[in-house]
Every structure is written in structure tokens, then in C-alpha cells.
Coordinates of C-alpha atoms and ligand atoms in Angstrom, one line a residue:
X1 CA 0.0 0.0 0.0
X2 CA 1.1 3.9 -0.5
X3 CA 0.0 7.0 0.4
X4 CA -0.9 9.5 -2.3
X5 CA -0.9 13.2 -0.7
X6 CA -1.7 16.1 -3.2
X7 CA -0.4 19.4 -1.4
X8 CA -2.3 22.4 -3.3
X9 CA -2.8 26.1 -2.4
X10 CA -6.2 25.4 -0.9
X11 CA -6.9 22.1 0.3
X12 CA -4.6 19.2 1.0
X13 CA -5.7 15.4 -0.4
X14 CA -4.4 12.2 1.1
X15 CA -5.4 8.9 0.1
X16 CA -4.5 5.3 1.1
X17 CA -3.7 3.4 -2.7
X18 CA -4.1 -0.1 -3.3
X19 CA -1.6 0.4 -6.1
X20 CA -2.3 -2.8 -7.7
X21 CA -6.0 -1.8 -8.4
X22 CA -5.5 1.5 -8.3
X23 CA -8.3 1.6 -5.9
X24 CA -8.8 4.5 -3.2
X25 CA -8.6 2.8 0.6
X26 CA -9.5 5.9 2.4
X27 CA -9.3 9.7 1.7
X28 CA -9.1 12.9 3.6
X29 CA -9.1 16.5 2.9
X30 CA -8.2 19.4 4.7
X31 CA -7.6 23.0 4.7
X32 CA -3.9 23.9 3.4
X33 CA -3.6 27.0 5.6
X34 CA -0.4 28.1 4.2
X35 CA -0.5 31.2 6.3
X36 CA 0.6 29.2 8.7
X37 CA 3.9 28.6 7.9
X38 CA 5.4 25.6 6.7
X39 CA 6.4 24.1 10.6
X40 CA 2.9 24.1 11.1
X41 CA 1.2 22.8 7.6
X42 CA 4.0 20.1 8.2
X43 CA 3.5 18.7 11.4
X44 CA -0.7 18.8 10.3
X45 CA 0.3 16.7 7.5
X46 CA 1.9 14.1 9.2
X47 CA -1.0 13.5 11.8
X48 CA -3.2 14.0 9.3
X49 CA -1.1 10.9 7.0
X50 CA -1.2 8.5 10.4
X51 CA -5.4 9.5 10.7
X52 CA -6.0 8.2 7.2
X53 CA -4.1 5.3 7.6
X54 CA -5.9 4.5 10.5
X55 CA -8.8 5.1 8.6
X56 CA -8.3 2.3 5.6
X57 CA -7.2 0.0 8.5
X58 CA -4.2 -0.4 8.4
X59 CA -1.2 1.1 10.4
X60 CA 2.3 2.8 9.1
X61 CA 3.8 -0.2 8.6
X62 CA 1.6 -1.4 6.2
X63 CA 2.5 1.6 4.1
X64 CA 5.9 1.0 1.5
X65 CA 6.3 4.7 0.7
X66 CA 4.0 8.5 0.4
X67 CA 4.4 10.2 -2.7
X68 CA 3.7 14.5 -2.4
X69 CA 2.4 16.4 -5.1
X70 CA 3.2 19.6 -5.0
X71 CA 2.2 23.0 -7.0
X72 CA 5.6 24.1 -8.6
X73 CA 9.5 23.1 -8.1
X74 CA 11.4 20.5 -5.7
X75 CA 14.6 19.4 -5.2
X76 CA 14.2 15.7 -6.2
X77 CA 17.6 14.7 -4.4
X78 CA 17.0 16.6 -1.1
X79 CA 13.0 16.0 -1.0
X80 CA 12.8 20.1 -0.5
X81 CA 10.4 22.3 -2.1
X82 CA 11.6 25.5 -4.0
X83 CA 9.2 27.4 -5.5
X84 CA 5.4 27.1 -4.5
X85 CA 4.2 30.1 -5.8
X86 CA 0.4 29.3 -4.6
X87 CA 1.2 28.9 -1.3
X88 CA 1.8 31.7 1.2
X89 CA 5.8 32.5 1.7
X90 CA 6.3 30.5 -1.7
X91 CA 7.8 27.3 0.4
X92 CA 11.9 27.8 -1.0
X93 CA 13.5 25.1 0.6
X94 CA 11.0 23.5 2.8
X95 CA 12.1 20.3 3.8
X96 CA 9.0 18.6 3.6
X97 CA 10.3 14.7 2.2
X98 CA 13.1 14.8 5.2
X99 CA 10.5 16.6 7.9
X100 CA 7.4 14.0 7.4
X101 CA 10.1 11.0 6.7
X102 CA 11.6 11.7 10.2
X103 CA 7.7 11.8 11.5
X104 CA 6.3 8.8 10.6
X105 CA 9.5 6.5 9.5
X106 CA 8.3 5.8 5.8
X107 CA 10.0 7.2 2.6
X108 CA 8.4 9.7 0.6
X109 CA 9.2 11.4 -3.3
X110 CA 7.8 14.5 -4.1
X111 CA 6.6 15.2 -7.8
X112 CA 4.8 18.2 -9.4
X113 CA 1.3 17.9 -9.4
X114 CA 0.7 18.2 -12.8
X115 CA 3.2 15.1 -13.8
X116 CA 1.3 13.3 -11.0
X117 CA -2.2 13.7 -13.1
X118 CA -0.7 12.6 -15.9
X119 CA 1.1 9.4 -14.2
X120 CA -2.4 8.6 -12.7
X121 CA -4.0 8.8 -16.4
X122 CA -1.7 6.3 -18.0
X123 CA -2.0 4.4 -15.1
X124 CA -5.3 3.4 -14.0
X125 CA -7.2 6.4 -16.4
X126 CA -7.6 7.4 -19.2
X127 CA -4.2 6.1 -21.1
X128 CA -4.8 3.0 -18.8
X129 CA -3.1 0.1 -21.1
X130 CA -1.1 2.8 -23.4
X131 CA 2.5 2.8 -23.8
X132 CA 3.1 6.2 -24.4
X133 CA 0.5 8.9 -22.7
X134 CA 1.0 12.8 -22.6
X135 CA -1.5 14.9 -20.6
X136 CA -2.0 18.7 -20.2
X137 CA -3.6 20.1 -17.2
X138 CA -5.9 23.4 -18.0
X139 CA -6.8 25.5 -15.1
X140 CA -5.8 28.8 -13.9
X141 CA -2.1 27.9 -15.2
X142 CA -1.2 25.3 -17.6
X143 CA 1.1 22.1 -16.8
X144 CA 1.4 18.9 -18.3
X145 CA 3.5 15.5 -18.0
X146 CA 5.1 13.0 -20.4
X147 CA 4.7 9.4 -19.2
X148 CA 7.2 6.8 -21.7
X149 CA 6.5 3.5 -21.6
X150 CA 4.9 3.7 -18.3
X151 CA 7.2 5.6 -16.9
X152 CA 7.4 9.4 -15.7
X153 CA 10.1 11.0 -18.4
X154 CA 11.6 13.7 -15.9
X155 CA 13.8 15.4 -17.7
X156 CA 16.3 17.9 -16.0
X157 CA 14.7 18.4 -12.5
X158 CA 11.6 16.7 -13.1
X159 CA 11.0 19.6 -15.4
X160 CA 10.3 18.0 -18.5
X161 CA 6.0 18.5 -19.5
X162 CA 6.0 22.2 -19.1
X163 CA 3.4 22.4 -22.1
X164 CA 1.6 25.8 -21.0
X165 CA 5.7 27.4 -21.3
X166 CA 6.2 26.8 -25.3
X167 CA 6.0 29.7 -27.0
X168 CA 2.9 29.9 -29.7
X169 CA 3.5 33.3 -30.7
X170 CA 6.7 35.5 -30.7
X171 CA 5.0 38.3 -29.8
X172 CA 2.4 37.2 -27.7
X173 CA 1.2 38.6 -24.4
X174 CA 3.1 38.1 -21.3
X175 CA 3.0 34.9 -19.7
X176 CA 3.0 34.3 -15.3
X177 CA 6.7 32.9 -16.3
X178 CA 7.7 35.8 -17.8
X179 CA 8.0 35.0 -21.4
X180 CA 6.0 36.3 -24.0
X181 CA 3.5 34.5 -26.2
X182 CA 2.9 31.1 -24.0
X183 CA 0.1 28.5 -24.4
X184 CA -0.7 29.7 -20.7
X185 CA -1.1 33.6 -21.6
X186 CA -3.5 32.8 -24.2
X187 CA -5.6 29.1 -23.2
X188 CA -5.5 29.0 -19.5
X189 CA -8.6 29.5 -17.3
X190 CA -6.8 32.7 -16.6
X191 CA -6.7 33.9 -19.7
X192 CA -10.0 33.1 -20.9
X193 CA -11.9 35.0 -18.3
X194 CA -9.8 37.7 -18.5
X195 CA -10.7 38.3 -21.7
X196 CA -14.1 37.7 -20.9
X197 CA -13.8 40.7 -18.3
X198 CA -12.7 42.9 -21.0
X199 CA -15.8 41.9 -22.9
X200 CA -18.1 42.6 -19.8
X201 CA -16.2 45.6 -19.2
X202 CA -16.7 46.8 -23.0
X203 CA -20.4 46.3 -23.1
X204 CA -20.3 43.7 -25.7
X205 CA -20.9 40.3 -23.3
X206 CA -24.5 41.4 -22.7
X207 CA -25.6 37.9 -21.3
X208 CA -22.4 36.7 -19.3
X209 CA -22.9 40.5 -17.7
X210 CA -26.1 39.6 -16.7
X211 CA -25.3 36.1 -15.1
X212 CA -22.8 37.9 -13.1
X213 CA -25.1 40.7 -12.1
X214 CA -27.3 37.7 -10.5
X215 CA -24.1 35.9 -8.5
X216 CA -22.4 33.8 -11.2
X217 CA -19.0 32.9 -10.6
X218 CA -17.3 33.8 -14.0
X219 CA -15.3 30.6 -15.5
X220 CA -14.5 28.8 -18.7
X221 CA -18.0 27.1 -17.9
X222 CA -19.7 30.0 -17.5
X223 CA -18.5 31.2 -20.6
X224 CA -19.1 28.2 -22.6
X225 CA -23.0 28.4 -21.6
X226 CA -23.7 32.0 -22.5
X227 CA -25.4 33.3 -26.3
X228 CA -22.5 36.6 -26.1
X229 CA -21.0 35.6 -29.7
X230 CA -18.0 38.0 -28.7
X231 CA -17.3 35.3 -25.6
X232 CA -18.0 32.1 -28.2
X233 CA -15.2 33.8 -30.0
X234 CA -13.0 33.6 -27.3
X235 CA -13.3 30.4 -26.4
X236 CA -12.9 29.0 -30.1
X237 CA -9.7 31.7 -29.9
X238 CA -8.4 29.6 -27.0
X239 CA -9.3 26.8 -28.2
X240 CA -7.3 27.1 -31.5
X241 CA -4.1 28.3 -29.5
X242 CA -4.4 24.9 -26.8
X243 CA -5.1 23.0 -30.0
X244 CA -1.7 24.4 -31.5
X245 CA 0.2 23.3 -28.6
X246 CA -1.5 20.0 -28.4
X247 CA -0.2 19.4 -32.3
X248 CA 3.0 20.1 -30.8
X249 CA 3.4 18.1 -27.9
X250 CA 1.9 15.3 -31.0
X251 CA 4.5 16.2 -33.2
X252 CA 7.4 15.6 -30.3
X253 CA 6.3 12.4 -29.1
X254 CA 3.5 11.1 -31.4
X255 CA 1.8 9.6 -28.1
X256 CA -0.7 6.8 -27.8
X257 CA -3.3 9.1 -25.7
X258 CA -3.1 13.0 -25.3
X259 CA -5.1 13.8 -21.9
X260 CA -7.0 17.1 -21.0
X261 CA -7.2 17.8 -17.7
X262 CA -7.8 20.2 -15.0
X263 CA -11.0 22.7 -14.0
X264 CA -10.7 23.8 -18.0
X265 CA -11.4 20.5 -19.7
X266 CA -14.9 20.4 -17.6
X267 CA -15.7 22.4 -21.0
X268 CA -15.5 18.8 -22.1
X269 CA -16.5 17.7 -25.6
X270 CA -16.4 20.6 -27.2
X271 CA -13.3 21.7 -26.0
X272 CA -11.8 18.3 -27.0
X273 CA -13.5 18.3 -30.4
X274 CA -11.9 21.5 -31.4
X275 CA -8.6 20.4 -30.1
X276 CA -8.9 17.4 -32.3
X277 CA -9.6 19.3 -35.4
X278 CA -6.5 21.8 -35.0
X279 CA -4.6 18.5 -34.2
X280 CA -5.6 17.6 -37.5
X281 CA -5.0 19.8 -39.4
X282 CA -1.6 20.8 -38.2
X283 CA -0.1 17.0 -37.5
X284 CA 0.6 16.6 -41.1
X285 CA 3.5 13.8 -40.5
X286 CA 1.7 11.6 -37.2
X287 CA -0.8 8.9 -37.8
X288 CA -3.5 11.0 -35.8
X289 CA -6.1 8.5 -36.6
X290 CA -4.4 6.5 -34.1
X291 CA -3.7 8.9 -31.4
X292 CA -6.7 9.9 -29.2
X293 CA -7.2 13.0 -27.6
X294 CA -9.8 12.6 -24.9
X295 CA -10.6 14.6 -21.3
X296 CA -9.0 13.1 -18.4
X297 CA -11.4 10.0 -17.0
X298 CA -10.2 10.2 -12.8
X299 CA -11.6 13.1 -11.7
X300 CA -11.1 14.4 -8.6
X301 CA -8.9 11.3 -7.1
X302 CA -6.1 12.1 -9.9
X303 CA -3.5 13.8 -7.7
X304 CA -3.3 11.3 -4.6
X305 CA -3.3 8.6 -7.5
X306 CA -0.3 9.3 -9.5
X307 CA 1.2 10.4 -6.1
X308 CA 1.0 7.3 -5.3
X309 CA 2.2 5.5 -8.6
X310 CA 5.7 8.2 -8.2
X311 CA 6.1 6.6 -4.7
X312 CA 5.7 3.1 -6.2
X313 CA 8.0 3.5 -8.8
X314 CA 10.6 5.4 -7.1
X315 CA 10.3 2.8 -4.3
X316 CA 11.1 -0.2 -6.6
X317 CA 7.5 -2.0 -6.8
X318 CA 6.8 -3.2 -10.4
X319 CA 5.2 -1.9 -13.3
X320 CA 1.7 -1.6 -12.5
X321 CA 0.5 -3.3 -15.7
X322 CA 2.7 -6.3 -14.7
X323 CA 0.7 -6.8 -11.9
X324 CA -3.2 -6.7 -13.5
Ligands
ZN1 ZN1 5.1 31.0 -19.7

């Protein structure tokens, strides 16, 4: 058994992992509470691993290793974090592998949270059974993951999948990374409903206005379901752009599956549809007709899952499609 913790600006997600099954023993969230400090959120998260535990059953000996997603940059060697931008005081070399490891006496690998969806989509999801799976997670940034052969590829850092980072225009808008003309500054949530402000703000979004008037939260979904034409357009403008960096994530590693993920690809169909067709037009050189682009089938449970699946590999256990 592993642990599966997903560590996010908000809320923190811990799960017990039949890793064989992929099947969810016991979960548990809480409140990150950043604010804090990192002492504290630490020494919640390890009594908050042993109450889970407890809860499937079982006790800490039971458990062969924890895998951590986090939101941003580790140090893979030392188990600290470096750069959690969503979390108050950014975490820069919080030892959070070595802290909890002390705690409770069980190993633990950390791993961007994006690369974790992606690991749990090839895994038990989506790209369950595929060699080769790429995903791209589409919320308010973008991240993404390349899983070989069943098998994270990490790159330099675990830095390899930063899809929302490749440059689609050379004089784009500024991305959050500080480059200009990334996926992210034109196809994340982010993007979209700033645009969508600048609509409202114009007078030319009449109906998303009106929603908001009367309490709507405004989001990609929110969007998607209003008659404005002007906000259609920007959708099918992101769309085009996240279809463009799609074709080139194709074009790189011509992947069995390509998985959409995050709050953004609860636009669903539509979104994946439109995805498809830039795909298809612009992959002139990739059998496409064999390479399917669908949304990401785990939901919620993603993060804790692929957690789990890094802690698995990096602890030794065997391919998980060796063992169903
Ligand atoms: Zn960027």
C-alpha cells in the first residue's frame, strides 16, 4: 500500500492506494492553511497521513512509501520544495520529504502535481493500457506531463511536461513565467476570463454580464453556456491556441493518448473536439487517426493517484501493468 498526498494552495488530499487496483482505501481532505507557515502545515500533515491510515485499516507499517504532489518546483535529491508560488511564503527550501520522513518513518518522493495527473491517467485512467501517454492540465495555469513506456520521463529536474511554457506566438502577451506568447497567456482558465472581463467591461458580453449581475461565478464554464458571440469567440480563440500546442506536444512524441485535464477540460467535448480538429490539421507527419485525444477519466482522485504510482516507482514496486 502507498500513500498518495496532493499538497495544493487550498486544500490538501491524502489517500490510502491499493496500487495494484488503483483503488482508493481511504481519503481525507483538509484546509492547506499556508498562512501558517510551513512548521505548522507540516506537522498537520503528518497526523493528518497516520489518521487516514488509521482510517483504511491499516497502520504505518503497512504503508511501502508517500508520494507528495506539490504545486511548482522541488529538489528531487533533497526532498525540498523550492518554489510554491500558490502557497503563502512560496515554500523555498522547505524540507518537507526529510520533515514528514523523520515523522512517521516511511519514505516519501515528491513530484509536481501536474506530472502526478498525468502518471495517474496512464495508469489506472484514461491512457490506462497505453504505452506512451501525454496529458495537459488546463486550469488557472497550464502544466502537463510526459509518461514513456509507463514511466514518468523527468527530464532535468523533473522539469520535463512544461506544455503551458512553449512559445505559440513570438510576440504574444506576457505569460506568469515571464516570457511572452505562451500556451498559458493565451488558453488557460486565466486567460479566458480575462478576456471575458474585457468583454463585460466593453459592453459587448451582454448575457455573461447579466449572469454575473445575478451571482455567477465567472469561469470557462460560464462562458461556454452564455449566447455573447463576442465570448464564443473567445473560447474557439483559445481553443485554437491549446489545439496548437496539443499538435505540438503530438508532433514531439506522437503519443498513444493526449489527456486534458484540469477545472478547463470540464468544457469537455467541445473543447476536446476542437482540439482534435487543429490537431488535424496541423499534424501533417503523425498517424493522428491512431492517437486519441480525450478529457482526463479520474476526476477528482487524480492527484493522490499518480502520487502514489511516483512513490511506487521510485520505491522499486513493479510496473503496474505487470501486476493486473
Ligand atoms: Zn510562460
Amino acid at each position: 500500500m502507498f500513500v498518495g498526498v496532493d499538497l495544493g494552495g487550498t486544500k490538501i488530499a491524502y489517500a490510502v492506494i491499493d496500487y495494484r487496483q488503483g483503488r482508493v482505501l481511504a481519503r481525507y481532505v483538509a484546509a492547506t492553511n499556508s498562512a501558517d507557515g510551513p512548521d505548522a502545515v507540516l506537522v498537520r500533515m503528518s497526523s493528518d497521513i497516520r489518521q487516514v491510515v488509521a482510517d483504511a485499516g491499516l497502520t504505518l507499517a503497512d504503508i511501502r512509501g508517500i508520494g507528495c504532489g506539490v504545486p511548482g518546483v522541488y529538489d528531487d535529491a533533497t526532498g525540498h520544495t523550492l518554489f510554491l508560488p500558490n502557497l503563502v511564503g512560496t515554500w523555498h527550501q522547505v524540507p518537507v520529504g526529510p520533515t514528514l520522513t523523520a515523522a512517521l518513518g516511511i519514505p516519501i518522493w515528491l513530484i509536481n502535481d501536474a506530472r502526478a495527473f498525468v502518471l495517474a491517467e496512464a495508469a489506472y485512467g484514461a491512457g490506462r493500457g497505453q504505452q506512451n501517454v501525454v496529458g495537459f492540465t488546463i486550469g488557472t495555469g497550464i502544466g502537463g506531463g510526459v509518461v514513456i513506456n509507463q514511466r514518468l520521463y523527468m527530464g532535468l529536474d523533473g522539469t520535463a511536461g512544461e506544455f503551458g511554457h512553449q512559445t505559440l506566438a513570438l510576440d504574444g502577451p506576457q505569460c506568469g513565467c515571464g516570457n511572452y506568447g505562451c500556451l498559458e497567456a493565451f488558453a488557460s482558465g486565466t486567460a479566458m476570463v480575462t478576456q471575458a472581463q474585457v468583454l463585460i467591461n466593453a459592453g459587448q458580453a451582454p448575457d455573461l454580464a447579466q449572469r454575473i449581475v445575478h451571482g455567477a461565478h465567472l469561469t470557462p464554464s460560464l462562458m461556454a453556456s452564455c449566447s455573447d458571440i463576442a465570448v464564443q469567440q473567445v473560447l474557439a480563440q483559445a481553443y485554437a491556441y491549446l489545439g496548437a500546442g496539443v499538435a505540438n506536444v503530438v508532433s514531439l512524441f506522437s503519443p498513444h493518448v493526449v489527456v486534458l485535464g484540469g477545472s478547463v477540460a470540464q468544457l469537455g467535448e467541445p473543447m476536446c473536439a476542437a482540439v482534435r480538429q487543429v490537431v488535424q490539421q496541423r499534424c501533417r507527419a503523425t498517424p493522428i487517426e491512431r492517437i486519441a485525444i480525450v478529457t482526463a477519466a479520474l476526476g477528482g482522485d487524480a492527484g493522490v493517484l499518480g502520487a502514489a504510482v511516483w512513490a511506487a516507482h521510485r520505491s522499486g514496486t513493479e510496473d503496474v501493468h505487470a501486476l493486473t
